[in-house]
Amino acid sequence: HVQLVESGGGSVQVGGSLRLSCAHIGYTYTSGNSVCISWFRQAPGKEREGVAGIVTGGGTQYYADSVDGRFTISRDHAENTVYLQMNDLRPDDTGTYYCALGRQCRGGGWSSSSTREYWGQGTQVTVS
């Protein structure tokens, strides 16, 4: 069983930065067991959307158009953690951010809620 624990959310002004962390407990990367870890977000009254994803093995990254160039996803194998560095934040980046783990990133899998197997409980980001 895998547990995902997010942290790092908060309130920030427009143009500011935050770094979110997703600790994955119960999954440790080794050669041959690569998975896809993604960040999703959900604003009040809106559907959950994929923001970024990363392949733990090769490090290939995926981004939504709305955040490309502003957000960076990365992974630290030693820390069993995936990060989301968010720069130049805008009011429409506000929402609850979740990390999720699934088998594949490719083919749009990284942003597919229905195919993610494990979810964290979320961390709130407010930009004003």
XYZ file of C-alpha atoms in Angstrom, residues 5-123:
119
model
C 1.488 13.053 1.787
C 1.431 16.584 0.374
C 2.826 19.668 2.062
C 3.925 23.192 1.214
C 0.664 24.875 0.377
C -0.257 28.314 1.620
C -1.314 31.802 0.659
C 0.808 33.871 -1.662
C 0.526 37.076 -3.609
C 0.215 37.221 -7.374
C 3.626 36.668 -8.910
C 4.912 34.777 -5.898
C 6.257 31.251 -5.594
C 5.567 28.092 -3.634
C 7.104 24.641 -3.586
C 4.851 21.698 -2.935
C 6.165 18.347 -1.720
C 4.677 14.896 -2.148
C 6.235 12.242 0.054
C 5.510 8.765 -1.270
C 5.530 6.241 1.546
C 5.481 2.597 0.637
C 6.975 3.180 -2.805
C 10.711 3.495 -3.324
C 12.094 3.776 -6.802
C 14.478 1.079 -7.976
C 15.431 0.122 -11.493
C 12.468 -1.593 -13.075
C 9.683 -0.260 -10.876
C 9.194 3.165 -12.415
C 5.799 4.769 -11.934
C 4.148 8.064 -12.798
C 3.564 10.658 -10.094
C 1.366 13.606 -10.973
C 0.062 16.789 -9.464
C -3.591 17.647 -9.913
C -5.544 20.634 -8.705
C -9.164 21.402 -8.098
C -10.700 24.830 -7.711
C -14.132 25.305 -6.132
C -16.843 24.439 -8.616
C -14.393 23.104 -11.175
C -13.249 19.675 -12.219
C -9.967 18.260 -11.058
C -7.258 18.848 -13.654
C -3.779 17.505 -14.190
C -1.049 20.072 -13.696
C 2.212 18.127 -14.089
C 3.523 14.575 -14.104
C 6.889 12.867 -13.905
C 8.187 9.397 -14.652
C 10.148 8.338 -11.612
C 12.526 6.190 -13.627
C 13.617 8.373 -16.500
C 12.473 11.731 -15.179
C 10.382 12.640 -18.233
C 8.092 15.525 -17.339
C 4.638 16.505 -18.531
C 2.834 19.816 -18.050
C -0.536 21.347 -18.660
C -0.376 24.257 -21.093
C -1.618 26.612 -18.398
C 1.454 26.053 -16.214
C 4.177 25.226 -18.735
C 7.124 27.528 -18.198
C 6.004 28.514 -14.693
C 5.857 25.187 -12.846
C 8.574 22.551 -12.573
C 8.084 19.006 -11.347
C 11.048 17.051 -10.028
C 11.792 13.934 -8.003
C 14.307 13.078 -5.308
C 14.840 9.351 -4.994
C 16.821 9.643 -1.779
C 13.981 11.551 -0.132
C 11.162 9.530 -1.762
C 9.605 12.852 -2.643
C 8.252 14.582 -5.716
C 8.246 18.365 -5.807
C 6.248 20.974 -7.663
C 7.981 24.326 -7.886
C 5.415 26.965 -8.761
C 6.569 30.398 -9.907
C 4.750 33.470 -11.172
C 1.566 32.344 -9.486
C -1.755 33.693 -10.668
C -5.202 33.847 -9.060
C -6.424 31.017 -11.284
C -3.743 28.755 -9.811
C -5.785 28.787 -6.606
C -7.113 25.402 -5.554
C -6.452 22.239 -3.657
C -3.401 20.458 -5.020
C -3.203 16.678 -4.908
C -0.457 14.294 -5.840
C -1.332 10.959 -7.351
C 0.492 7.816 -8.383
C -0.260 5.681 -11.399
C 1.520 3.152 -13.545
C 2.007 5.221 -16.681
C 2.473 8.843 -17.629
C 2.505 8.427 -21.371
C -0.514 8.642 -23.606
C -2.069 11.277 -21.402
C -2.088 8.975 -18.437
C -0.333 11.504 -16.241
C -3.425 13.744 -16.292
C -6.056 11.029 -16.154
C -7.710 11.003 -12.739
C -9.473 7.722 -13.361
C -6.251 5.793 -13.925
C -4.349 7.053 -10.871
C -4.165 4.379 -8.200
C -3.223 6.354 -5.102
C -4.021 9.885 -3.988
C -2.904 12.210 -1.289
C -5.303 14.271 0.782
C -4.354 17.581 -0.783
C -2.809 20.887 0.173
